Coordinates of C-alpha atoms in Angstrom, one line a residue:
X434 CA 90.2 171.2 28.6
X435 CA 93.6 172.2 28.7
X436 CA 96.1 169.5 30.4
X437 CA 98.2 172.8 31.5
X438 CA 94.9 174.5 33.2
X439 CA 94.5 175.1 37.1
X440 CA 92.7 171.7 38.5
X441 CA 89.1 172.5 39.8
X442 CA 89.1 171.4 43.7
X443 CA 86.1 171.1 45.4
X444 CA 86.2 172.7 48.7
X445 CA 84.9 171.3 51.9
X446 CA 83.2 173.3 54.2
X447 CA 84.7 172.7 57.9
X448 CA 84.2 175.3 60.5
X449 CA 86.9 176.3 62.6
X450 CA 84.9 174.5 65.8
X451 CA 85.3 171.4 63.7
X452 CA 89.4 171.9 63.2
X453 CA 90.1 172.3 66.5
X454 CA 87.7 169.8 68.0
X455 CA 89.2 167.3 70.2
X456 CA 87.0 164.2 69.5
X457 CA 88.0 164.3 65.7
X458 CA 91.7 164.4 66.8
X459 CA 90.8 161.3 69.0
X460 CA 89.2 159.6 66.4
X461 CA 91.7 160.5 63.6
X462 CA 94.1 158.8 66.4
X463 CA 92.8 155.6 67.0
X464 CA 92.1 155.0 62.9
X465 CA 95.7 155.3 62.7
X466 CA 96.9 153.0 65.5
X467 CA 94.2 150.3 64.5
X468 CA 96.1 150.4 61.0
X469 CA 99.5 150.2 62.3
X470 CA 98.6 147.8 65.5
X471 CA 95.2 145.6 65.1
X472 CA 96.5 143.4 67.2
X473 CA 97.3 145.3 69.6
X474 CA 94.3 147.5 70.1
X475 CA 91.9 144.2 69.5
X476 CA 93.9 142.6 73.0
X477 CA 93.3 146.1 74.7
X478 CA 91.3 145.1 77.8
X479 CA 88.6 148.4 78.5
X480 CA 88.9 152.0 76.8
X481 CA 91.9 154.0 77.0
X482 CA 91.9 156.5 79.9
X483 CA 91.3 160.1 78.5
X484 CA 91.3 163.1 79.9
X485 CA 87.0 162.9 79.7
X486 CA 87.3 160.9 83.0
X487 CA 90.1 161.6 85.0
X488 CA 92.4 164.6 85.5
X489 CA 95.4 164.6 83.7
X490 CA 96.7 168.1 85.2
X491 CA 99.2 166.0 87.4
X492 CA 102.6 164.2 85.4
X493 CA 102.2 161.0 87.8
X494 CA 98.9 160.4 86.4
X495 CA 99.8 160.5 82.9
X496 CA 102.9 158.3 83.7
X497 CA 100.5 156.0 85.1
X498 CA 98.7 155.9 82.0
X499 CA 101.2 155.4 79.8
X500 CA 102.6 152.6 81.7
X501 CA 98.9 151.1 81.2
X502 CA 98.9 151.3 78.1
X503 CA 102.1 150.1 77.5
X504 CA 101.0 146.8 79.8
X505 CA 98.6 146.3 77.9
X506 CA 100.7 145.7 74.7
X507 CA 103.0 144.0 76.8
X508 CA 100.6 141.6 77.5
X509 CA 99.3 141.5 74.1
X510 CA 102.8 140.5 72.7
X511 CA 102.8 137.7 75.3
X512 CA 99.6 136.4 73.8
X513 CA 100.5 136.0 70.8
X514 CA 103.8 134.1 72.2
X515 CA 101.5 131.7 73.6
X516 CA 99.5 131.1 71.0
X517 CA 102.7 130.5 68.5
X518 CA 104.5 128.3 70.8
X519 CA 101.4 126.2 72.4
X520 CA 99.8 125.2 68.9
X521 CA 97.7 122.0 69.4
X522 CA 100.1 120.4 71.9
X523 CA 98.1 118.9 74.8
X524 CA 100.7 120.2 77.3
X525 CA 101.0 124.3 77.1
X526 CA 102.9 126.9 78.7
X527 CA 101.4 130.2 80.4
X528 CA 103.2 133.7 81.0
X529 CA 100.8 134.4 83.2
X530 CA 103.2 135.1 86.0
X531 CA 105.4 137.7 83.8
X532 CA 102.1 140.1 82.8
X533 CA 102.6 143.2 84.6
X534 CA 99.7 144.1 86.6
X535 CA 99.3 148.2 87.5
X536 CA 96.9 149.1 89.8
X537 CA 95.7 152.8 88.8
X538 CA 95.8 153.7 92.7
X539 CA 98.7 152.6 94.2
X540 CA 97.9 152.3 98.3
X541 CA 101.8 152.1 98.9
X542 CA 103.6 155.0 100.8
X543 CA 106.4 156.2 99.7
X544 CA 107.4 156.8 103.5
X545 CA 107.7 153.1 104.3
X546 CA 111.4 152.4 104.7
X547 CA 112.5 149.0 105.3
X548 CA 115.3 148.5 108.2
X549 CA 116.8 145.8 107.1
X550 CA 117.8 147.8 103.9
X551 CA 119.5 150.7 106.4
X552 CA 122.7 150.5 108.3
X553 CA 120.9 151.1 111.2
X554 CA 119.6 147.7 113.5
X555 CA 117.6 148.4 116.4
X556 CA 117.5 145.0 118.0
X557 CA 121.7 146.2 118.7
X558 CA 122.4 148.5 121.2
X559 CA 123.1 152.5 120.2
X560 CA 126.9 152.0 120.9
X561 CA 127.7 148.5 121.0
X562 CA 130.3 147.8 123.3
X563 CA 133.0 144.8 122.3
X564 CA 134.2 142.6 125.0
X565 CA 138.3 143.0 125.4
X566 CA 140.4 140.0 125.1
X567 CA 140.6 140.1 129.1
X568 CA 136.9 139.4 129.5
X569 CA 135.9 142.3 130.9
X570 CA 135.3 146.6 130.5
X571 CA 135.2 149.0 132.7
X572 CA 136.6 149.4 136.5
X573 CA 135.6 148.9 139.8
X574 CA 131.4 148.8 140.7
X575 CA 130.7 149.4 136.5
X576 CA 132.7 146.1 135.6
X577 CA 130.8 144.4 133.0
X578 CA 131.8 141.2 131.3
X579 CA 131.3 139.0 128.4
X580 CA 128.1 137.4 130.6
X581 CA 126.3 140.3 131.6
X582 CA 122.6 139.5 131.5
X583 CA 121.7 142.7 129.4
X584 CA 124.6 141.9 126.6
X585 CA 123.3 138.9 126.2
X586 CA 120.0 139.6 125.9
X587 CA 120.8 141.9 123.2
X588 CA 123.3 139.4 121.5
X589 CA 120.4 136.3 121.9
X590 CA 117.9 138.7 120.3
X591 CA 120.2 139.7 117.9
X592 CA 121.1 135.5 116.6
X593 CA 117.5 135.3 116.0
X594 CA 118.0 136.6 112.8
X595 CA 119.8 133.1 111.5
X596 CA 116.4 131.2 112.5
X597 CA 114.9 129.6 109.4
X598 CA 112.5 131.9 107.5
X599 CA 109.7 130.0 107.8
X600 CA 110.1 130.8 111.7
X601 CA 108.3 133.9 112.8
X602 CA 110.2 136.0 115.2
X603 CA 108.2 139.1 115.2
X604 CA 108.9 142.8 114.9
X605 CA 110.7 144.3 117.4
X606 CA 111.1 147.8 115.6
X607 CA 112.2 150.4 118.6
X608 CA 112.3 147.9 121.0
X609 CA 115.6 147.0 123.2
X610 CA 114.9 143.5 123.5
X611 CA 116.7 141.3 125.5
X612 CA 116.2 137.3 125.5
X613 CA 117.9 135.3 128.4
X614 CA 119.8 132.0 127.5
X615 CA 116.9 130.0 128.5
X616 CA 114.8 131.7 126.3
X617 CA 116.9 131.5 123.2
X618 CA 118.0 128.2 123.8
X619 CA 114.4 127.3 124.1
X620 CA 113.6 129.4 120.9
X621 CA 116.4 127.7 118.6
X622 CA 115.5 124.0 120.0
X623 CA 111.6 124.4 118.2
X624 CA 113.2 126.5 115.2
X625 CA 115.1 123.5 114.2
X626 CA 112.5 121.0 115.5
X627 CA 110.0 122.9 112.7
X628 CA 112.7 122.8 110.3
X629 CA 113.4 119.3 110.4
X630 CA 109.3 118.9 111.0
X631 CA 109.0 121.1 107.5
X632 CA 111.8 119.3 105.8
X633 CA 110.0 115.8 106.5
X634 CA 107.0 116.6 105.0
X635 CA 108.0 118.4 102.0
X636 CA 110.3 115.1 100.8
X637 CA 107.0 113.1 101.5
X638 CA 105.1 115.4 99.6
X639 CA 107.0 115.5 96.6
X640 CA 109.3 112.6 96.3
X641 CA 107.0 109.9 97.3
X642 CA 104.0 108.4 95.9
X643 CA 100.9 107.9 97.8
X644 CA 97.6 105.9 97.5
X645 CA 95.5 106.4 94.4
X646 CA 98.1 109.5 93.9
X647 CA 101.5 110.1 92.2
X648 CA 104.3 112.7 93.1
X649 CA 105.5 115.1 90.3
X650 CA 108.5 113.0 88.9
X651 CA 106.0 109.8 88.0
X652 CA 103.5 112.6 86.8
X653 CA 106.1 114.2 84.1
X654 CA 107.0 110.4 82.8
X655 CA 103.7 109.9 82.3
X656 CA 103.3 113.0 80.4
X657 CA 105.8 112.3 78.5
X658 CA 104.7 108.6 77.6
X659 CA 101.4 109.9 76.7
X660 CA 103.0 113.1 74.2
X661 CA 105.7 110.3 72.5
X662 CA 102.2 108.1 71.5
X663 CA 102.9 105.5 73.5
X664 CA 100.2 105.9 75.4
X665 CA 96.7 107.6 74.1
X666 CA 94.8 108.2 77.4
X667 CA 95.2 107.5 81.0
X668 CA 91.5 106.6 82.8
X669 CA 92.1 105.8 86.1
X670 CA 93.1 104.0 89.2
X671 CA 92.5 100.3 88.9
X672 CA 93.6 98.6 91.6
X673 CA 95.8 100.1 95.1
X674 CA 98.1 97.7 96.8
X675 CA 101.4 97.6 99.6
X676 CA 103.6 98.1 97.2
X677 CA 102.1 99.9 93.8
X678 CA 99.0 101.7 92.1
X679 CA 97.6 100.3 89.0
X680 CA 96.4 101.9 86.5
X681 CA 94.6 101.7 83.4
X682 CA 95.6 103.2 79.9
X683 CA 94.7 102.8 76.2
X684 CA 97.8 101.8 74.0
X685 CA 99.0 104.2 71.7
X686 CA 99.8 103.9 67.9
X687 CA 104.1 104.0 68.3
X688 CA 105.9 100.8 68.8
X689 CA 108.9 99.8 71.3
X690 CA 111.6 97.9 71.0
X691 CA 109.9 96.1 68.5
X692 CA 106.9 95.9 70.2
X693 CA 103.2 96.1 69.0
X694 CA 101.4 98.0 72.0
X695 CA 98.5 96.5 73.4
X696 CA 95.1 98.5 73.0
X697 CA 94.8 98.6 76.9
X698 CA 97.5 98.6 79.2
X699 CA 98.1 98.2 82.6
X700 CA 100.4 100.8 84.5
X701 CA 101.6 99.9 87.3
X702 CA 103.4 102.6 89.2
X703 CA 105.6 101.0 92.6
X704 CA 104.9 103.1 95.9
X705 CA 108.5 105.5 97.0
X706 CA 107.9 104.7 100.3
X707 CA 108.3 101.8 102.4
X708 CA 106.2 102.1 105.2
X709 CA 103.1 99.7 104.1
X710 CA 105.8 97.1 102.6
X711 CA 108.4 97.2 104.9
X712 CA 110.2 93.5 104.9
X713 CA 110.2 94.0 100.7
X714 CA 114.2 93.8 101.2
X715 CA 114.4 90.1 102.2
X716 CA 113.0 89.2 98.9
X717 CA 115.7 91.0 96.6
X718 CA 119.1 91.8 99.6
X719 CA 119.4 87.8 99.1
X720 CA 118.9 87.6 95.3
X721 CA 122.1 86.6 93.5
X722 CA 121.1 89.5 90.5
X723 CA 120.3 92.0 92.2
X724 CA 122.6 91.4 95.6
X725 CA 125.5 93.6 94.4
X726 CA 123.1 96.3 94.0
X727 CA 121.1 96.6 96.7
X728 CA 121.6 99.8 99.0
X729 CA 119.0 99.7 101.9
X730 CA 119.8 103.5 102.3
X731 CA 118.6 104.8 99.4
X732 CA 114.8 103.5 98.9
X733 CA 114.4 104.8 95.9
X734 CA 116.9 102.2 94.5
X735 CA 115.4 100.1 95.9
X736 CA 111.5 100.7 94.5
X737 CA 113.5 101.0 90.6
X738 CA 115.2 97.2 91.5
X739 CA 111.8 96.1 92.4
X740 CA 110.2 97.0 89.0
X741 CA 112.9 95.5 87.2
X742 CA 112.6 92.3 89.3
X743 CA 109.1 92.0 88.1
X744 CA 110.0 92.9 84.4
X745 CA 112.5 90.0 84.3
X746 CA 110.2 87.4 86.1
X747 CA 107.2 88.4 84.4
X748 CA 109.5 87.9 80.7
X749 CA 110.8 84.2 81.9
X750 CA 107.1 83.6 82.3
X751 CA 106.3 85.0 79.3
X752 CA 108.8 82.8 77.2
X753 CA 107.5 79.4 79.1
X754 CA 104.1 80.1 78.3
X755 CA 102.9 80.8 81.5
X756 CA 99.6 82.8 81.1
X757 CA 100.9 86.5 82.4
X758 CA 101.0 90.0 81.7
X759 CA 102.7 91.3 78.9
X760 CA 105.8 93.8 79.6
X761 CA 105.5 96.8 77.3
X762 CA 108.3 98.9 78.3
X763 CA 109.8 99.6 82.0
X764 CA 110.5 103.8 82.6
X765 CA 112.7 103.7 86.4
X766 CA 109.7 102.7 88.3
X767 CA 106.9 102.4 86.5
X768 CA 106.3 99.3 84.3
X769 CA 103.2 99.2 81.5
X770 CA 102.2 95.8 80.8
X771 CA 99.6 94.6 79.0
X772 CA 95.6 94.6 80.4
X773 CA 93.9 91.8 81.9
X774 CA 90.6 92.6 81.0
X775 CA 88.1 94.2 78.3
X776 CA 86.6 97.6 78.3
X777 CA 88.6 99.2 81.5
X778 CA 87.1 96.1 83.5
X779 CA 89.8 94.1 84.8
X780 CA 89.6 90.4 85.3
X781 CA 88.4 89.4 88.7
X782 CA 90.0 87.7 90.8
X783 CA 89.8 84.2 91.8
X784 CA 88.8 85.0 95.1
X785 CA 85.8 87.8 93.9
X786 CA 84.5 84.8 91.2
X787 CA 81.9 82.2 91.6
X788 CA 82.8 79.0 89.4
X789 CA 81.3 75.9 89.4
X790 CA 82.9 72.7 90.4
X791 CA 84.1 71.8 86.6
X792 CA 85.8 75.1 86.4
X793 CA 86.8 74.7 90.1
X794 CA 88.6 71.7 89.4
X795 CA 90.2 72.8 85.8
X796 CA 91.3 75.9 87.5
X797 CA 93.3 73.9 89.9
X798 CA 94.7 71.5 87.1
X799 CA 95.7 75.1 85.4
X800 CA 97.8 76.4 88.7
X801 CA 99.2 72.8 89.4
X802 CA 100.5 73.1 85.9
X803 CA 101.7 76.7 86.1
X804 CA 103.5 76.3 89.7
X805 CA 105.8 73.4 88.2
X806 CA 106.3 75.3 85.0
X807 CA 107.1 78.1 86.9
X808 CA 109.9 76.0 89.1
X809 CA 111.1 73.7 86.8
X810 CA 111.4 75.8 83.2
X811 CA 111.7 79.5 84.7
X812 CA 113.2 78.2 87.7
X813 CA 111.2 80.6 89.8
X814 CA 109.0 81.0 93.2
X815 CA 106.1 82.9 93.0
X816 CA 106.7 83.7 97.0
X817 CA 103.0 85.2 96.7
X818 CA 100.8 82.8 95.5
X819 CA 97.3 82.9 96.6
X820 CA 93.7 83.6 95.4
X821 CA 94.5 87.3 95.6
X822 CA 96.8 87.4 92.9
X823 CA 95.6 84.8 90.1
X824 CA 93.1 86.5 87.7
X825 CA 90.0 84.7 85.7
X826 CA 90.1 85.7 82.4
X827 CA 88.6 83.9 79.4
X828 CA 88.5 80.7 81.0
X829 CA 91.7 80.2 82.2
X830 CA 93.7 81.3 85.5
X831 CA 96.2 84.2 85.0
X832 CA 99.6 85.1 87.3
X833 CA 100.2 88.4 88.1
X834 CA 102.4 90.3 90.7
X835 CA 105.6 88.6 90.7
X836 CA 107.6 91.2 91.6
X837 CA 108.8 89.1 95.0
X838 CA 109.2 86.1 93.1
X839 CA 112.6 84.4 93.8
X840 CA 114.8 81.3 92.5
X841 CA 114.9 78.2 94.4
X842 CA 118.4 78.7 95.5
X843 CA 117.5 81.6 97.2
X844 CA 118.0 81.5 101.0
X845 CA 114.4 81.6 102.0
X846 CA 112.8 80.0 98.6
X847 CA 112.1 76.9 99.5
X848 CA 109.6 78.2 102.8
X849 CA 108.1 80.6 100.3
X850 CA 107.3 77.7 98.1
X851 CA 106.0 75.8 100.9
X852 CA 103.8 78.8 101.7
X853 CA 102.2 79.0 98.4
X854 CA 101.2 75.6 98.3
X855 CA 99.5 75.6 101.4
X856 CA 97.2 79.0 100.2
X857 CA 96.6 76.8 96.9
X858 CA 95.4 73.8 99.0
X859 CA 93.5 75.6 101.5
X860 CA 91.7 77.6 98.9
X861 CA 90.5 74.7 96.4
X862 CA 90.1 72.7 99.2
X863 CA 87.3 74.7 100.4
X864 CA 86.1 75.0 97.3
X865 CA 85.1 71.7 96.9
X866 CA 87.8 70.2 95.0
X867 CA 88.2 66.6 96.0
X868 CA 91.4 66.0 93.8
X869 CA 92.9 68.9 95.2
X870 CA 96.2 68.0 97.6
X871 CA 97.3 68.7 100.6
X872 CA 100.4 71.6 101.0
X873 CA 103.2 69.0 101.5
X874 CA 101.6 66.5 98.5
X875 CA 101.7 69.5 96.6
X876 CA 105.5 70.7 97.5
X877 CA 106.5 67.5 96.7
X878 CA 104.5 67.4 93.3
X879 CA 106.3 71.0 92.6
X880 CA 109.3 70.4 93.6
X881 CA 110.3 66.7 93.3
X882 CA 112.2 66.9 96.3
X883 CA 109.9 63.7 97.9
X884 CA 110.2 64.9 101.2
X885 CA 108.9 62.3 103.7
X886 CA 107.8 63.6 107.1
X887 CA 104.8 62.1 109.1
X888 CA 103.7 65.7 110.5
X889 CA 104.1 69.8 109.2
X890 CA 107.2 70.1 111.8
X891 CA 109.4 67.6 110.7
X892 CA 108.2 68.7 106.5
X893 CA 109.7 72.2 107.7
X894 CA 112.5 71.2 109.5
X895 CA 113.8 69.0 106.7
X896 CA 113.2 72.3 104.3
X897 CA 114.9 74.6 106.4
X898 CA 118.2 71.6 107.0
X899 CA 118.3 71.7 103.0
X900 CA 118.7 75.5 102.5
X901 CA 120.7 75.5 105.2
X902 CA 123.2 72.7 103.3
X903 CA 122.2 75.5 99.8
X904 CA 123.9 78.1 101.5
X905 CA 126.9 76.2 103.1
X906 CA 127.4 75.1 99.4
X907 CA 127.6 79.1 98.3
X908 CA 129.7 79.9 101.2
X909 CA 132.3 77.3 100.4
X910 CA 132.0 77.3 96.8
X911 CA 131.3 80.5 96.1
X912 CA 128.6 79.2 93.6
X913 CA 124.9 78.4 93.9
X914 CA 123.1 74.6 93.6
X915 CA 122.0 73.9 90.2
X916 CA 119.2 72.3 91.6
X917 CA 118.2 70.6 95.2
X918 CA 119.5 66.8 94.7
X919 CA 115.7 65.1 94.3
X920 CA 114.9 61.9 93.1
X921 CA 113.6 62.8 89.1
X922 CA 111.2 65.2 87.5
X923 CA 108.6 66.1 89.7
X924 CA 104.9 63.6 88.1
X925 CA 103.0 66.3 85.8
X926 CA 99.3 66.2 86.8
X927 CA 96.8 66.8 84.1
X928 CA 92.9 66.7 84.6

């Protein structure tokens, strides 16, 4: 064949019905956007509207169809944003509320005109009149002044219009309303009554903690200690108290401040709100480190000192080998300590376990032991020391909740003492412990003050006469007791 020759093209046979058929155009259509948008068509929510099913005579309909389909890309894009920016990150993000949403029939009439946007107010009269400087308008019978019952009305009706919008006035659209002073004054009394009412329970909604429950700000530090890897998972509620929620956690891999974290951890998040623990203020106002601190008006400041009152007691504990919770880190007001327990099952406590009367009596020898370690070598008060708040755990008698604990110097120290000892006696003494001592054998034992009274009033009195001479000694001084003159080391009891 000759290179130069005509090319031999076979011709397809199409008839002119075929050419100008509209399907083939369709289809020719939507081969070429699937090449040039996949994407695109593949997020397309239903078919396209054609001209098959609707009447496309009228330019607002097609207008509305283009804007469809322009959503729908819109929204298309926006998925693929997602998708990009959420990965496999545990907390995502939504543009939910930025997809455009068309209804195809629109019920909205294009006569509504709102009156607020017009210079015209109808709840003010045609021509309002404006009160001279003298008081009054007009002369003789038609004298009208600045209190006339029908200006006033309209004015009153008017001033509703600075109510709160929460407060529902109504609609008084081509109505010449007119509200006496009564009325009004009645009206703007409950406005700000709801207002205040509303404001009340929106800060107690979302700046407080409640029980079993945790407002937004403890929620997001959580969040955030689970997405750093300090934390893996968060199970549950634990344990509900006056002044915190516990709850339970398994550690994470990341370490702290040089830290190895526990596998399960105990969060304990302190209540906003003082309502169940009201007198919590006499335990830290009165604390020499945290006295210049302490701002009863601001209770969140206070809740944050509370935390790190128990962080600081619970790490002199720690370093005297007292048997305790171990502080992992402290975030504002929530503190993560080490578990008490095995398996999401805390430790019971002493009051929920049955021992026998060897265990009985070495549990006692365990608290005797801990209460003067705690007073002589951390120099601390547990203030709270009962049945409630010492834990069984592998065969020895755990401390937890010191967050109220206090030194010896403080004001009120040595009647909290006195207070714990008595819960320690009465409890093992109904448990059947016959070495176990009475509550002024044991303060003594504690303390090694050797107070000598005959009865419980005279023990008390001579308590209260030696903080009284503690605090003299501050007030002069301007310093605190190293410790209460006593007469030696208190004797340390062993089984």
């Amino acid at each position: 064949q000759c290179p130069w020759g005509a090319r031999n093209t076979t011709s397809i046979s199409c008839s002119l019905a075929d050419v100008m058929s509209e399907q083939l155009a369709k289809e020719l259509q939507l081969e070429e956007e699937s090449a040039a948008f996949p994407e695109v068509v593949a997020a397309a929510e239903g078919p396209f509207i054609t001209g098959e099913n609707i009447d496309t005579s009228s330019d607002l309909m097609l207008a509305q169809m283009l804007q469809m389909e322009f959503d729908r890309e819109y929204d298309a894009q926006l998925r693929r944003e997602e998708k990009k920016i959420n990965g496999d990150s545990k907390v995502s993000i939504s543009f939910e509320n930025y997809r455009k949403v068309h209804p195809y029939d629109s019920d909205s009439s294009e006569d509504e005109v709102d009156w607020q946007d017009t210079r015209h107010d109808p709840y003010r009269a045609d021509k309002p009149t404006t009160t001279p400087r003298k008081g009054f308008t007009g002369k003789g019978k038609d004298i009208t002044t600045k209190h006339d019952e029908v200006v006033c009305g309209r004015k009153n009706t008017a001033r509703m219009e600075n109510f709160a919008p929460e407060f529902q006035v109504g609609d008084g659209i081509g109505m010449d309303l007119k509200l006496s002073n009564q009325v009004f004054n009645a009206l703007k009394q409950h406005a700000y009554s709801e207002e205040r009412r509303s404001a009340r329970l929106h800060e107690k909604k979302e700046h407080s903690t409640a029980e079993k429950a945790v407002d937004p700000k403890t929620r997001l530090l959580l969040y955030k200690m689970v997405n750093a890897g300090m934390l893996e998972t968060i199970t549950g509620c634990i344990s509900t108290g006056k002044e915190s929620v516990v709850f339970h956690a398994y550690g994470g891999t990341s370490t702290t401040e040089d830290k190895v974290i526990p596998p399960e951890c105990a969060i304990k998040v302190f209540k906003t709100t003082l309502n169940e623990f009201k007198n919590r203020d006499k335990y830290i106002k009165d604390d020499y480190r945290f006295k210049d601190r302490f701002s009863k008006l601001n209770p969140r400041k206070i809740i944050r000192m509370w935390a790190e009152k128990e962080m600081h007691n619970l790490t002199r504990m720690q370093n005297a080998g007292i048997p305790c919770p171990q502080v992992v880190i402290l975030k504002k007001h929530i503190l993560v300590m080490s578990f008490i327990g095995q398996d999401q099952v805390p430790a019971p406590k002493l009051k929920d376990v049955t021992l026998s009367s060897e265990d009985m009596k070495k549990a006692y020898y365990q608290i005797l032991n801990m209460m003067q370690q705690l007073y002589k070598g951390c120099n601390l008060v547990h203030a709270d020391l009962s049945e409630y708040n010492m834990l069984w755990h592998n065969g020895k008698v755990w401390l937890i909740d010191v967050s109220q604990s206090v030194e010896p110097t403080h004001p009120h120290g040595l009647e909290f003492l006195f207070r714990d000892c008595r819960n320690v006696s009465q409890f093992f003494q109904k448990g059947g412990v016959a070495e176990a001592l009475n509550e002024r054998e044991l303060f003594n034992a504690v303390s090694g003050l050797n107070i000598t009274a005959d009865n419980e009033v005279d023990f008390q009195a001579e308590i209260e006469a030696l903080e009284k001479m503690n605090e003299d000694h501050v007030q002069n001084h301007g310093k605190k007791l190293s410790m209460f003159s006593s007469d030696g080391d208190p004797p340390i009891y062993n089984e």
